Each structure stands twice: as C-alpha cells, then as structure tokens.
CSV table of C-alpha atoms in Angstrom, one decimal:
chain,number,residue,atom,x,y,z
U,111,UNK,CA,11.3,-15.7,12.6
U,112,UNK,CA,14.4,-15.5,10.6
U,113,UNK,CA,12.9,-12.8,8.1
U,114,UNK,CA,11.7,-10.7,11.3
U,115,UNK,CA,15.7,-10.6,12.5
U,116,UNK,CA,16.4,-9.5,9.1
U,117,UNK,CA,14.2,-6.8,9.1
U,118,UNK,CA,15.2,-5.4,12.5
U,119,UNK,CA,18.8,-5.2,11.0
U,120,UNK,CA,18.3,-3.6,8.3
U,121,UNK,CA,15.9,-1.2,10.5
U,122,UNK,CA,18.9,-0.8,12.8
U,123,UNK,CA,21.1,-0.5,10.1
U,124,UNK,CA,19.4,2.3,8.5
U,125,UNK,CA,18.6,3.9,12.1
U,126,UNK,CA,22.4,4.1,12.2
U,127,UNK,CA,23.3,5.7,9.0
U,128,UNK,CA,20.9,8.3,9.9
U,129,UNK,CA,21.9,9.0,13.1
U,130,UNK,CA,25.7,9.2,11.5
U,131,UNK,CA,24.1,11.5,9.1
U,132,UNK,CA,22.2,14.2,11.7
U,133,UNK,CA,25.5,14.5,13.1
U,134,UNK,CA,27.7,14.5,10.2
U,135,UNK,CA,25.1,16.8,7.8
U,136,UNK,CA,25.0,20.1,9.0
U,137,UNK,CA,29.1,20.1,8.7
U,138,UNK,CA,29.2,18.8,5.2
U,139,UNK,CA,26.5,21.0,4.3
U,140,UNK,CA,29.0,23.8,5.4
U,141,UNK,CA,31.8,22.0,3.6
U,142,UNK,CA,30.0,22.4,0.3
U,143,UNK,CA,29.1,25.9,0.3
U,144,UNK,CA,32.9,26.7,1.1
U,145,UNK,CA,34.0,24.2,-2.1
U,146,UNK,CA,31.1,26.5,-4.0
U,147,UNK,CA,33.1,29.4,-3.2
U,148,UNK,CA,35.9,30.6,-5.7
U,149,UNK,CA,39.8,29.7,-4.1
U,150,UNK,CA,40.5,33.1,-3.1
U,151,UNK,CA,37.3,33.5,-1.5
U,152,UNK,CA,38.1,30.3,0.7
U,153,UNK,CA,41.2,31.5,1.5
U,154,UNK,CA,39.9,34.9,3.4
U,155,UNK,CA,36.1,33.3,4.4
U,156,UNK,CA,36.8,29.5,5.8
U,157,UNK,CA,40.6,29.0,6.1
U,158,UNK,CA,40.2,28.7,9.9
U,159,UNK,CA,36.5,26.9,9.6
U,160,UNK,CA,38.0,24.1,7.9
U,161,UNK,CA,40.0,22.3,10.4
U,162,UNK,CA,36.8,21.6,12.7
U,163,UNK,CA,34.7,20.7,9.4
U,164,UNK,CA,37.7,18.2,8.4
U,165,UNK,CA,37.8,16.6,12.3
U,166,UNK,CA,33.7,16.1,11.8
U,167,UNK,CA,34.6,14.1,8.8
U,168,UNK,CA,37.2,12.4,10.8
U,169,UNK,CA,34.9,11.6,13.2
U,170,UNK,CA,31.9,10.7,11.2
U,171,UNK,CA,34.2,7.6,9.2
U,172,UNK,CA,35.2,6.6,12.8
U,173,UNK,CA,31.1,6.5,13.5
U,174,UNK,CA,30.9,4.5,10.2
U,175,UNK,CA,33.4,2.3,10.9
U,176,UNK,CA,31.3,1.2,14.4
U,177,UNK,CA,28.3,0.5,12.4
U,178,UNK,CA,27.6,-3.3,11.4
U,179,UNK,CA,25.8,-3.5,8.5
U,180,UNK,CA,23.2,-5.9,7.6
U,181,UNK,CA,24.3,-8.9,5.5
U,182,UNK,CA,24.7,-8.0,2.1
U,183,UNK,CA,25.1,-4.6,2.5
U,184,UNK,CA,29.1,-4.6,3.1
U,185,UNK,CA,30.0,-3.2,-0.1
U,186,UNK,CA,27.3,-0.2,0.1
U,187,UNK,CA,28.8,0.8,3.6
U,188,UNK,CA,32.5,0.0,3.0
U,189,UNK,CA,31.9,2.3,0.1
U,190,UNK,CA,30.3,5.0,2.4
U,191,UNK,CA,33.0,4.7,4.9
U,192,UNK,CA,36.0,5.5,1.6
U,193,UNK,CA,33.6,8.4,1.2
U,194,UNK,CA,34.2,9.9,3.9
U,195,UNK,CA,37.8,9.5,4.5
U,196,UNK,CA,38.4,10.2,0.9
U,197,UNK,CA,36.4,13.7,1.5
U,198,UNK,CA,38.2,13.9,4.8
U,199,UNK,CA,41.9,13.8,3.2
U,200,UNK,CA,40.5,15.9,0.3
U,201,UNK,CA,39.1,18.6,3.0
U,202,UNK,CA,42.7,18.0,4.7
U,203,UNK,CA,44.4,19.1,1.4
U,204,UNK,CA,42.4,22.0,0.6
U,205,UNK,CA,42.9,23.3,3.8
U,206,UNK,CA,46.9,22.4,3.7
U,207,UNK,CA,47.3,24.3,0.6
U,208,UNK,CA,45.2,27.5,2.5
U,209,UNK,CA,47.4,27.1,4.9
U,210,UNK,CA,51.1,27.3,2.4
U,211,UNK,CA,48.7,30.4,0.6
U,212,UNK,CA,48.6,28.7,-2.2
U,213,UNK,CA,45.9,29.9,-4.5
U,214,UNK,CA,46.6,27.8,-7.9
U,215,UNK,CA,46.7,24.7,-5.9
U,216,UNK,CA,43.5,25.6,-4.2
U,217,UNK,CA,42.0,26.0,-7.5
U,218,UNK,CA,43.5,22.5,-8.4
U,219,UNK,CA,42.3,20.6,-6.0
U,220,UNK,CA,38.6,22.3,-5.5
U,221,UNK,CA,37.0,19.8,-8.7
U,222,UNK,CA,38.3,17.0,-6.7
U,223,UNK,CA,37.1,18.5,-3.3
U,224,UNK,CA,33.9,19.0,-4.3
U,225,UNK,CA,33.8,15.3,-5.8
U,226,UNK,CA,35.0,13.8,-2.7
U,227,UNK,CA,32.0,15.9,-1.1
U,228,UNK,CA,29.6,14.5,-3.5
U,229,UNK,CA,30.7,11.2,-2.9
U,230,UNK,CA,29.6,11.4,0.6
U,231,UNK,CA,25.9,12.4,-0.8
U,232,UNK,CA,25.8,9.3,-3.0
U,233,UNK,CA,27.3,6.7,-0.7
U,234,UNK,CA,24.6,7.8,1.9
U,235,UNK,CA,21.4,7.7,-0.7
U,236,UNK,CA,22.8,4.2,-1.9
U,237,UNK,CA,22.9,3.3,1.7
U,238,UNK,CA,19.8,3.8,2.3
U,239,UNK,CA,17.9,3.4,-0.7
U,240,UNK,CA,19.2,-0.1,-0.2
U,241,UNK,CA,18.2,-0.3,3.2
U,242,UNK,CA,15.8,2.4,4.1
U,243,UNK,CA,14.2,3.4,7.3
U,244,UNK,CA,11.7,1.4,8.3
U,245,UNK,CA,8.7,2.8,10.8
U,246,UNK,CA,7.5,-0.7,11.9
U,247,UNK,CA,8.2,-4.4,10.3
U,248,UNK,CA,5.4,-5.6,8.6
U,249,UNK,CA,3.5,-8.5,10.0
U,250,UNK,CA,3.4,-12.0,8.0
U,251,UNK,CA,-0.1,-11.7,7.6
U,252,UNK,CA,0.0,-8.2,6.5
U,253,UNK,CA,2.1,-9.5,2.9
U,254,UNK,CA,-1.1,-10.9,1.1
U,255,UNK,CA,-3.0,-7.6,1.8
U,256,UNK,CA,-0.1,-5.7,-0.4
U,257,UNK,CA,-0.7,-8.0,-2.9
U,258,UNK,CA,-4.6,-7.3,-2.8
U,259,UNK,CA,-3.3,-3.8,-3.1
U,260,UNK,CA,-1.2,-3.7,-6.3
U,261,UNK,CA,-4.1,-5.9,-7.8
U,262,UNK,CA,-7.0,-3.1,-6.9
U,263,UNK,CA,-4.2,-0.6,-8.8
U,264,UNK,CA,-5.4,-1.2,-12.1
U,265,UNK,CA,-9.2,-2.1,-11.3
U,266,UNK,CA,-9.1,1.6,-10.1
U,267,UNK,CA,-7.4,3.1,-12.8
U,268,UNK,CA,-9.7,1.2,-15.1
U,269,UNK,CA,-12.8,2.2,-13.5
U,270,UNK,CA,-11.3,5.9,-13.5
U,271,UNK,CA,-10.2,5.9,-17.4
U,272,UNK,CA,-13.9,5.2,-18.1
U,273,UNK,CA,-15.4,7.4,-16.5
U,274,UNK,CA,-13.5,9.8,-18.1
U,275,UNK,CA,-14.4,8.4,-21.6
U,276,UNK,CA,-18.0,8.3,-20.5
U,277,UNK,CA,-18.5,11.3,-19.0
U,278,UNK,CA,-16.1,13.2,-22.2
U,279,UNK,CA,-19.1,11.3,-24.4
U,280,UNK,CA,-22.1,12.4,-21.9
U,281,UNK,CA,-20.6,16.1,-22.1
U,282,UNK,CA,-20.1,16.4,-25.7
U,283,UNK,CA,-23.8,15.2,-26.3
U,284,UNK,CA,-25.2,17.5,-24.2
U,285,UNK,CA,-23.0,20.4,-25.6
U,286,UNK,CA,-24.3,19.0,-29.2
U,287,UNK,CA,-28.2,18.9,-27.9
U,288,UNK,CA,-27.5,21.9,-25.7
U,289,UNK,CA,-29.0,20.0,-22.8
U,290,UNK,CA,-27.1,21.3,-19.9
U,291,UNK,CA,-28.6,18.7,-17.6
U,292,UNK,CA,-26.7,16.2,-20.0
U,293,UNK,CA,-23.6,18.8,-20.1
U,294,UNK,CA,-23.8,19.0,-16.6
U,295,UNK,CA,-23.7,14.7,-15.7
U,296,UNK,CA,-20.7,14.5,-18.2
U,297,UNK,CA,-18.8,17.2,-16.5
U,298,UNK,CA,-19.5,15.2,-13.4
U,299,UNK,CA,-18.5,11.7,-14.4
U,300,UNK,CA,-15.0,13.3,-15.8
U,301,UNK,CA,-14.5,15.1,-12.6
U,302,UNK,CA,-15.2,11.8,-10.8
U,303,UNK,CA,-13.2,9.8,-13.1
U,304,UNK,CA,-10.0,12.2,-12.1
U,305,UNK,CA,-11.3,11.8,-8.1
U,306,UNK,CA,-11.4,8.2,-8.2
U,307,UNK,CA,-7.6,7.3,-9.3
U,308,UNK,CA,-4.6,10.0,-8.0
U,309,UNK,CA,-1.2,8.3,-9.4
C-alpha cells in the first residue's frame, strides 16, 4: 500500500511540473528567441514584449513554489524553483538596461540571460527524468512479468544473431553452388534474423 502512495506522488508530482510547464513554455520559448537575437536587435524588436515574458516567469516560480514534491525530490525542485527566479531577475535586467538604452550592457548581460534561460530547460528535464509522468501505476503483480521481459531480451537477440549467421552461411553456399533455391532460404533467414529482434 505504501509503494502505491508513492507512486501516486510522484505521478502527481510530475502531473504538476507539466502543467507549470504548458503554461510557462510557450513564454520562455519566446524568451529564448529574443536572447538569440543580437542586443540591438532586442532593443527595437522585444523591448516592450519583455515585461509580460518576465511577469510569466514571475508567475511560473510562484506555481513552483505551490507544488509539493515527492519525498526525495526537494533538491531537484528547489533547484527548479532558483531557475526560474534566477531567469526571472536575469529577464528583469535585460529588460532594465533596454529600458536606460543601454546597448553594451545588453550585450553584457545576454551570456548570462541566455544561461539563466537554459537553466530553466535543465531544472525541468532533471525534474522529471527523476520523476516522470506516469500513465497508470503498475500493479504488484504486473513486477515479475517485467522481469520475464528483460530475461526474453537476450533469448531474442540470440535467436536473432543466428539466424543471421545461418542464413549469411545458407546464402553464401548457394551463391558458391549457384543454387538460387539455397541463395534464396539464406536471404530469408537473414531477413528473419533482422525481423525477429528491433533494438
């Protein structure tokens, strides 16, 4: 019982980071084509965009904040939350020095900008790679049949490797006898060899 409470958690969990992320994704999608941009083009193309793309920040490490992460998983999302506040002040600088037309410090602060942006990126990924969406929770009984699974792995890729071999033997005999029946079943056992087993 205690494992299935787990699982819902870190279900939720992830169900939560993605949810931040739908509404948080298109705007920092936005934010790093701007920080592509060269400084001066920012300055005529996004100077009034960024205000609203900094308050989606702002408001996504509010949503982050509200989310209670699974136990365990405190340090991945306290490290997504400083992601986004650090891109948030970041965005907030950039944006400041627009505002002062300030085109060297723009072009000072865009490394770090787009770094902060990044960070974001990564935070999220380790979030949840760590605890990824889940469709249902497996069953206990369902455990020993992924086991049965991982063992019929290499049985497959065994029976696959020889009929490779055997069919790459068959072939070149009846290439060598010019029987095409023979050239013809050794073809067929390679093909079925690469059939059987798909890494």
């Amino acid at each position: 019982m205690e494992r299935t409470v787990r699982i819902g958690e870190r279900g939720a969990y992830a169900s939560a980071v993605a949810g931040l992320w739908q509404r948080l994704g298109t705007a920092l999608a936005r934010l790093e084509r701007i920080a592509e941009s060269p400084a001066d083009q920012i300055a005529y193309e996004a100077q009034e965009e960024l205000p609203s793309l900094q308050y989606a920040l702002h408001a996504g490490a509010e949503l982050a904040l509200g989310i209670q992460p699974p136990i365990g998983a405190e340090p991945v999302h306290a490290d997504l939350v400083a992601a986004l506040s650090q891109a948030r002040d970041a965005t907030a600088e950039v944006a400041s020095a627009l505002a002062e037309t300030d085109d060297d410090l723009v072009e000072r602060l865009l490394p770090e900008w787009r770094g902060a942006l990044f960070r974001v990126r990564l935070a999220r990924l380790r979030a949840l790679e760590r605890y990824p969406l889940e469709l249902g929770a497996p069953e206990p009984s369902e455990e020993p049949e992924e086991a049965s699974d991982e063992t019929s792995l290499p049985v497959a890729a065994i029976a696959a490797a020889t009929l490779i071999v055997v069919g790459a033997i068959v072939f070149t005999a009846g290439a060598v006898l010019a029987a095409w029946p023979l050239w013809a079943a050794g073809l067929a056992l390679f093909a079925g060899g690469f059939i059987l087993f798909r890494p």
